[in-house]
mmCIF file of N, CA, C and O in Angstrom:
data_model
loop_
_atom_site.group_PDB
_atom_site.id
_atom_site.type_symbol
_atom_site.label_atom_id
_atom_site.label_comp_id
_atom_site.label_asym_id
_atom_site.label_seq_id
_atom_site.Cartn_x
_atom_site.Cartn_y
_atom_site.Cartn_z
ATOM 1 N N MET A 1 0.848 -1.221 0.037
ATOM 2 C CA MET A 1 -0.047 -0.068 0.061
ATOM 3 C C MET A 1 0.896 1.245 -0.084
ATOM 4 O O MET A 1 1.825 1.338 0.690
ATOM 5 N N ILE A 2 0.488 2.139 -0.834
ATOM 6 C CA ILE A 2 1.225 3.513 -0.893
ATOM 7 C C ILE A 2 0.344 4.661 -0.706
ATOM 8 O O ILE A 2 -0.850 4.617 -1.237
ATOM 9 N N ILE A 3 0.521 5.485 0.440
ATOM 10 C CA ILE A 3 -0.177 6.727 0.563
ATOM 11 C C ILE A 3 0.562 7.826 0.012
ATOM 12 O O ILE A 3 1.621 8.034 0.678
ATOM 13 N N GLU A 4 -0.071 8.758 -0.747
ATOM 14 C CA GLU A 4 0.698 9.833 -1.226
ATOM 15 C C GLU A 4 -0.211 10.985 -0.954
ATOM 16 O O GLU A 4 -1.403 11.002 -1.271
ATOM 17 N N ARG A 5 0.221 12.252 -0.515
ATOM 18 C CA ARG A 5 -0.491 13.349 -0.293
ATOM 19 C C ARG A 5 0.080 14.471 -1.106
ATOM 20 O O ARG A 5 1.234 14.735 -1.143
ATOM 21 N N THR A 6 -0.808 15.075 -1.860
ATOM 22 C CA THR A 6 -0.530 16.138 -2.726
ATOM 23 C C THR A 6 -1.199 17.446 -2.117
ATOM 24 O O THR A 6 -1.830 17.318 -1.053
ATOM 25 N N LYS A 7 -1.205 18.487 -2.851
ATOM 26 C CA LYS A 7 -1.680 19.824 -2.266
ATOM 27 C C LYS A 7 -3.153 19.603 -2.181
ATOM 28 O O LYS A 7 -3.757 20.181 -1.241
ATOM 29 N N ASP A 8 -3.893 18.908 -3.070
ATOM 30 C CA ASP A 8 -5.245 18.935 -3.180
ATOM 31 C C ASP A 8 -6.029 17.634 -2.802
ATOM 32 O O ASP A 8 -7.086 17.562 -2.547
ATOM 33 N N GLU A 9 -5.147 16.495 -2.585
ATOM 34 C CA GLU A 9 -5.692 15.228 -2.502
ATOM 35 C C GLU A 9 -4.740 14.275 -1.785
ATOM 36 O O GLU A 9 -3.598 14.536 -1.595
ATOM 37 N N VAL A 10 -5.335 13.101 -1.265
ATOM 38 C CA VAL A 10 -4.531 12.019 -0.779
ATOM 39 C C VAL A 10 -4.805 10.978 -1.854
ATOM 40 O O VAL A 10 -6.003 10.561 -1.980
ATOM 41 N N ILE A 11 -3.691 10.239 -2.296
ATOM 42 C CA ILE A 11 -3.816 9.100 -3.220
ATOM 43 C C ILE A 11 -3.436 7.761 -2.499
ATOM 44 O O ILE A 11 -2.345 7.898 -1.758
ATOM 45 N N ILE A 12 -4.187 6.836 -2.528
ATOM 46 C CA ILE A 12 -4.064 5.534 -1.961
ATOM 47 C C ILE A 12 -3.941 4.462 -3.057
ATOM 48 O O ILE A 12 -4.797 4.327 -3.731
ATOM 49 N N ARG A 13 -2.876 3.773 -2.970
ATOM 50 C CA ARG A 13 -2.472 2.917 -3.898
ATOM 51 C C ARG A 13 -2.609 1.370 -3.297
ATOM 52 O O ARG A 13 -1.907 1.125 -2.404
ATOM 53 N N LEU A 14 -3.537 0.607 -3.824
ATOM 54 C CA LEU A 14 -3.648 -0.811 -3.250
ATOM 55 C C LEU A 14 -3.289 -1.799 -4.155
ATOM 56 O O LEU A 14 -3.562 -1.725 -5.330
ATOM 57 N N PRO A 15 -2.866 -2.940 -3.719
ATOM 58 C CA PRO A 15 -2.616 -4.068 -4.565
ATOM 59 C C PRO A 15 -3.942 -4.540 -5.363
ATOM 60 O O PRO A 15 -5.142 -4.473 -4.690
ATOM 61 N N ALA A 16 -3.763 -4.994 -6.585
ATOM 62 C CA ALA A 16 -5.018 -5.389 -7.417
ATOM 63 C C ALA A 16 -5.449 -6.685 -6.867
ATOM 64 O O ALA A 16 -6.694 -6.850 -7.122
ATOM 65 N N THR A 17 -4.928 -7.446 -6.017
ATOM 66 C CA THR A 17 -5.396 -8.598 -5.358
ATOM 67 C C THR A 17 -6.455 -8.335 -4.254
ATOM 68 O O THR A 17 -6.977 -9.326 -3.683
ATOM 69 N N LEU A 18 -6.435 -7.168 -3.794
ATOM 70 C CA LEU A 18 -7.560 -6.930 -2.680
ATOM 71 C C LEU A 18 -8.933 -7.142 -3.178
ATOM 72 O O LEU A 18 -9.359 -6.949 -4.392
ATOM 73 N N ASP A 19 -9.666 -7.911 -2.291
ATOM 74 C CA ASP A 19 -11.025 -8.264 -2.593
ATOM 75 C C ASP A 19 -11.895 -7.008 -2.875
ATOM 76 O O ASP A 19 -12.003 -6.236 -2.050
ATOM 77 N N THR A 20 -12.583 -6.973 -3.851
ATOM 78 C CA THR A 20 -13.548 -5.913 -4.390
ATOM 79 C C THR A 20 -14.585 -5.468 -3.253
ATOM 80 O O THR A 20 -15.028 -4.392 -3.105
ATOM 81 N N LYS A 21 -15.137 -6.504 -2.661
ATOM 82 C CA LYS A 21 -16.191 -6.208 -1.490
ATOM 83 C C LYS A 21 -15.469 -5.437 -0.408
ATOM 84 O O LYS A 21 -15.941 -4.551 0.100
ATOM 85 N N ASP A 22 -14.317 -5.843 -0.015
ATOM 86 C CA ASP A 22 -13.585 -5.266 1.060
ATOM 87 C C ASP A 22 -13.279 -3.756 0.737
ATOM 88 O O ASP A 22 -13.542 -2.732 1.488
ATOM 89 N N LEU A 23 -12.782 -3.585 -0.447
ATOM 90 C CA LEU A 23 -12.502 -2.342 -1.167
ATOM 91 C C LEU A 23 -13.836 -1.352 -1.185
ATOM 92 O O LEU A 23 -13.651 -0.276 -0.774
ATOM 93 N N GLU A 24 -14.911 -2.075 -1.440
ATOM 94 C CA GLU A 24 -16.196 -1.223 -1.677
ATOM 95 C C GLU A 24 -16.618 -0.768 -0.210
ATOM 96 O O GLU A 24 -17.022 0.496 0.104
ATOM 97 N N GLU A 25 -16.362 -1.575 0.885
ATOM 98 C CA GLU A 25 -16.759 -1.237 2.142
ATOM 99 C C GLU A 25 -15.897 -0.085 2.667
ATOM 100 O O GLU A 25 -16.371 0.905 3.284
ATOM 101 N N MET A 26 -14.639 -0.048 2.370
ATOM 102 C CA MET A 26 -13.681 0.730 2.699
ATOM 103 C C MET A 26 -14.007 2.238 1.946
ATOM 104 O O MET A 26 -14.109 3.367 2.605
ATOM 105 N N VAL A 27 -14.275 2.113 0.705
ATOM 106 C CA VAL A 27 -14.541 3.230 -0.098
ATOM 107 C C VAL A 27 -16.046 4.023 0.632
ATOM 108 O O VAL A 27 -16.079 5.264 0.649
ATOM 109 N N ASN A 28 -16.951 3.249 0.925
ATOM 110 C CA ASN A 28 -18.222 3.665 1.531
ATOM 111 C C ASN A 28 -17.915 4.425 2.785
ATOM 112 O O ASN A 28 -18.525 5.329 3.110
ATOM 113 N N PHE A 29 -16.998 3.750 3.484
ATOM 114 C CA PHE A 29 -16.722 4.475 4.865
ATOM 115 C C PHE A 29 -16.050 5.727 4.683
ATOM 116 O O PHE A 29 -16.395 6.719 5.320
ATOM 117 N N LEU A 30 -15.166 5.901 3.724
ATOM 118 C CA LEU A 30 -14.536 6.957 3.376
ATOM 119 C C LEU A 30 -15.298 8.060 2.900
ATOM 120 O O LEU A 30 -15.316 9.332 3.217
ATOM 121 N N ARG A 31 -16.249 7.690 2.011
ATOM 122 C CA ARG A 31 -17.307 8.535 1.468
ATOM 123 C C ARG A 31 -18.159 9.220 2.629
ATOM 124 O O ARG A 31 -18.404 10.360 2.670
ATOM 125 N N PHE A 32 -18.630 8.252 3.454
ATOM 126 C CA PHE A 32 -19.414 8.743 4.710
ATOM 127 C C PHE A 32 -18.507 9.719 5.465
ATOM 128 O O PHE A 32 -19.066 10.777 5.923
ATOM 129 N N LYS A 33 -17.230 9.519 5.714
ATOM 130 C CA LYS A 33 -16.406 10.443 6.600
ATOM 131 C C LYS A 33 -16.356 11.791 5.718
ATOM 132 O O LYS A 33 -16.300 12.910 6.421
ATOM 133 N N GLU A 34 -16.178 11.732 4.435
ATOM 134 C CA GLU A 34 -16.020 12.990 3.632
ATOM 135 C C GLU A 34 -17.449 13.713 3.741
ATOM 136 O O GLU A 34 -17.513 14.970 3.845
ATOM 137 N N ILE A 35 -18.596 13.058 3.578
ATOM 138 C CA ILE A 35 -19.836 13.759 3.571
ATOM 139 C C ILE A 35 -20.186 14.339 4.981
ATOM 140 O O ILE A 35 -20.783 15.436 5.033
ATOM 141 N N THR A 36 -19.645 13.719 6.071
ATOM 142 C CA THR A 36 -20.229 13.968 7.403
ATOM 143 C C THR A 36 -19.088 15.140 7.908
ATOM 144 O O THR A 36 -19.433 15.463 9.131
ATOM 145 N N ALA A 37 -18.193 15.216 7.545
ATOM 146 C CA ALA A 37 -17.064 16.089 7.824
ATOM 147 C C ALA A 37 -17.466 17.391 8.246
ATOM 148 O O ALA A 37 -16.856 17.942 9.274
ATOM 149 N N THR A 38 -18.345 17.886 7.582
ATOM 150 C CA THR A 38 -18.736 19.421 7.824
ATOM 151 C C THR A 38 -20.242 19.369 8.382
ATOM 152 O O THR A 38 -20.729 20.642 8.625
ATOM 153 N N SER A 39 -20.732 18.330 8.795
ATOM 154 C CA SER A 39 -22.005 18.321 9.458
ATOM 155 C C SER A 39 -22.030 18.971 10.697
ATOM 156 O O SER A 39 -21.118 18.956 11.558
ATOM 157 N N LYS A 40 -23.176 19.761 10.931
ATOM 158 C CA LYS A 40 -23.344 20.508 12.210
ATOM 159 C C LYS A 40 -24.542 19.855 13.082
ATOM 160 O O LYS A 40 -24.853 20.268 14.027
ATOM 161 N N ALA A 41 -24.852 18.657 12.668
ATOM 162 C CA ALA A 41 -25.940 17.920 13.366
ATOM 163 C C ALA A 41 -25.434 17.338 14.621
ATOM 164 O O ALA A 41 -24.176 16.888 14.794
ATOM 165 N N SER A 42 -26.262 17.503 15.652
ATOM 166 C CA SER A 42 -25.912 17.013 17.067
ATOM 167 C C SER A 42 -26.296 15.451 17.099
ATOM 168 O O SER A 42 -27.105 14.930 16.149
ATOM 169 N N GLU A 43 -25.693 14.882 18.066
ATOM 170 C CA GLU A 43 -25.951 13.221 18.295
ATOM 171 C C GLU A 43 -27.527 13.258 18.446
ATOM 172 O O GLU A 43 -28.174 12.355 18.016
ATOM 173 N N HIS A 44 -28.150 14.191 19.155
ATOM 174 C CA HIS A 44 -29.715 14.165 19.294
ATOM 175 C C HIS A 44 -30.355 14.363 18.078
ATOM 176 O O HIS A 44 -31.416 13.605 17.714
ATOM 177 N N ASP A 45 -29.913 15.046 17.175
ATOM 178 C CA ASP A 45 -30.589 15.183 15.913
ATOM 179 C C ASP A 45 -30.383 13.873 15.096
ATOM 180 O O ASP A 45 -31.577 13.627 14.432
ATOM 181 N N ILE A 46 -29.276 13.450 15.109
ATOM 182 C CA ILE A 46 -29.063 12.260 14.382
ATOM 183 C C ILE A 46 -30.046 11.037 14.963
ATOM 184 O O ILE A 46 -30.809 10.367 14.239
ATOM 185 N N LYS A 47 -30.022 10.907 16.252
ATOM 186 C CA LYS A 47 -30.941 9.823 16.766
ATOM 187 C C LYS A 47 -32.425 10.191 16.597
ATOM 188 O O LYS A 47 -33.009 9.125 16.164
ATOM 189 N N LYS A 48 -32.839 11.356 16.576
ATOM 190 C CA LYS A 48 -34.248 11.724 16.167
ATOM 191 C C LYS A 48 -34.458 11.399 14.626
ATOM 192 O O LYS A 48 -35.438 10.755 14.261
ATOM 193 N N LEU A 49 -33.608 11.690 13.833
ATOM 194 C CA LEU A 49 -33.717 11.362 12.309
ATOM 195 C C LEU A 49 -33.875 9.899 12.119
ATOM 196 O O LEU A 49 -34.602 9.523 11.265
ATOM 197 N N ASN A 50 -32.954 9.169 12.812
ATOM 198 C CA ASN A 50 -32.841 7.703 12.695
ATOM 199 C C ASN A 50 -34.262 6.990 13.065
ATOM 200 O O ASN A 50 -34.677 6.302 12.431
ATOM 201 N N LYS A 51 -34.731 7.515 14.291
ATOM 202 C CA LYS A 51 -35.968 6.984 14.797
ATOM 203 C C LYS A 51 -37.101 7.410 13.693
ATOM 204 O O LYS A 51 -38.000 6.538 13.399
ATOM 205 N N ASP A 52 -37.198 8.659 13.304
ATOM 206 C CA ASP A 52 -38.244 9.056 12.130
ATOM 207 C C ASP A 52 -38.146 8.173 11.031
ATOM 208 O O ASP A 52 -39.199 7.866 10.377
ATOM 209 N N VAL A 53 -37.043 7.855 10.414
ATOM 210 C CA VAL A 53 -36.751 7.001 9.196
ATOM 211 C C VAL A 53 -37.192 5.577 9.474
ATOM 212 O O VAL A 53 -38.000 4.998 8.647
ATOM 213 N N LYS A 54 -36.818 5.086 10.775
ATOM 214 C CA LYS A 54 -37.383 3.677 11.063
ATOM 215 C C LYS A 54 -38.824 3.545 11.253
ATOM 216 O O LYS A 54 -39.439 2.801 10.622
ATOM 217 N N LYS A 55 -39.495 4.662 11.773
ATOM 218 C CA LYS A 55 -40.810 4.726 11.850
ATOM 219 C C LYS A 55 -41.610 4.709 10.517
ATOM 220 O O LYS A 55 -42.559 4.044 10.289
ATOM 221 N N GLY A 56 -40.960 5.542 9.436
ATOM 222 C CA GLY A 56 -41.487 5.581 8.235
ATOM 223 C C GLY A 56 -41.417 4.369 7.485
ATOM 224 O O GLY A 56 -42.367 3.990 6.635
ATOM 225 N N ARG A 57 -40.177 3.706 7.786
ATOM 226 C CA ARG A 57 -39.937 2.579 6.962
ATOM 227 C C ARG A 57 -40.950 1.294 7.447
ATOM 228 O O ARG A 57 -41.397 0.586 6.761
ATOM 229 N N TRP A 58 -41.076 1.252 8.769
ATOM 230 C CA TRP A 58 -41.999 0.445 9.326
ATOM 231 C C TRP A 58 -43.352 0.403 8.934
ATOM 232 O O TRP A 58 -44.036 -0.413 8.490
ATOM 233 N N ALA A 59 -43.895 1.727 8.838
ATOM 234 C CA ALA A 59 -45.337 1.994 8.345
ATOM 235 C C ALA A 59 -45.481 1.475 6.962
ATOM 236 O O ALA A 59 -46.369 0.934 6.715
ATOM 237 N N LYS A 60 -44.529 1.662 5.923
ATOM 238 C CA LYS A 60 -44.325 1.227 4.608
ATOM 239 C C LYS A 60 -44.422 -0.170 4.590
ATOM 240 O O LYS A 60 -45.183 -0.793 3.864
ATOM 241 N N GLN A 61 -43.689 -0.924 5.184
ATOM 242 C CA GLN A 61 -43.477 -2.358 5.389
ATOM 243 C C GLN A 61 -44.798 -3.068 5.875
ATOM 244 O O GLN A 61 -45.074 -3.941 5.302
ATOM 245 N N SER A 62 -45.369 -2.478 6.878
ATOM 246 C CA SER A 62 -46.466 -3.079 7.384
ATOM 247 C C SER A 62 -47.669 -2.893 6.421
ATOM 248 O O SER A 62 -48.414 -3.806 6.277
ATOM 249 N N ALA A 63 -47.655 -1.814 5.766
ATOM 250 C CA ALA A 63 -48.861 -1.576 4.752
ATOM 251 C C ALA A 63 -48.715 -2.644 3.680
ATOM 252 O O ALA A 63 -49.716 -3.184 3.283
ATOM 253 N N LYS A 64 -47.492 -2.981 3.262
ATOM 254 C CA LYS A 64 -47.250 -3.937 2.138
ATOM 255 C C LYS A 64 -47.667 -5.330 2.598
ATOM 256 O O LYS A 64 -48.293 -5.952 2.045
ATOM 257 N N LEU A 65 -47.051 -5.610 3.738
ATOM 258 C CA LEU A 65 -47.299 -6.904 4.474
ATOM 259 C C LEU A 65 -49.037 -7.153 4.768
ATOM 260 O O LEU A 65 -49.420 -8.232 4.426
ATOM 261 N N LEU A 66 -49.496 -6.019 5.132
ATOM 262 C CA LEU A 66 -50.879 -6.294 5.269
ATOM 263 C C LEU A 66 -51.858 -5.965 4.061
ATOM 264 O O LEU A 66 -53.075 -6.110 4.140
ATOM 265 N N GLY A 67 -51.309 -5.765 3.171
ATOM 266 C CA GLY A 67 -52.095 -5.620 1.956
ATOM 267 C C GLY A 67 -52.847 -4.353 1.603
ATOM 268 O O GLY A 67 -53.908 -3.929 1.132
ATOM 269 N N GLU A 68 -52.360 -3.263 2.309
ATOM 270 C CA GLU A 68 -53.096 -2.062 2.423
ATOM 271 C C GLU A 68 -52.687 -1.126 1.579
ATOM 272 O O GLU A 68 -51.520 -1.025 0.962
#
């Protein structure tokens, strides 16, 4: 593995033998870090949003399961 830092970016070189599933997980994590780096959301905000999303998802799924 080679990590190189330039003025504008960090370049990571990995061997081609690396499992693509593992690589995709790493890239997803790095993307998450990039997106959330400037977030001003508090932990309370995040927990509330998560709860609301789960509630909405459950409402959708139960409607499908019950044929509504």
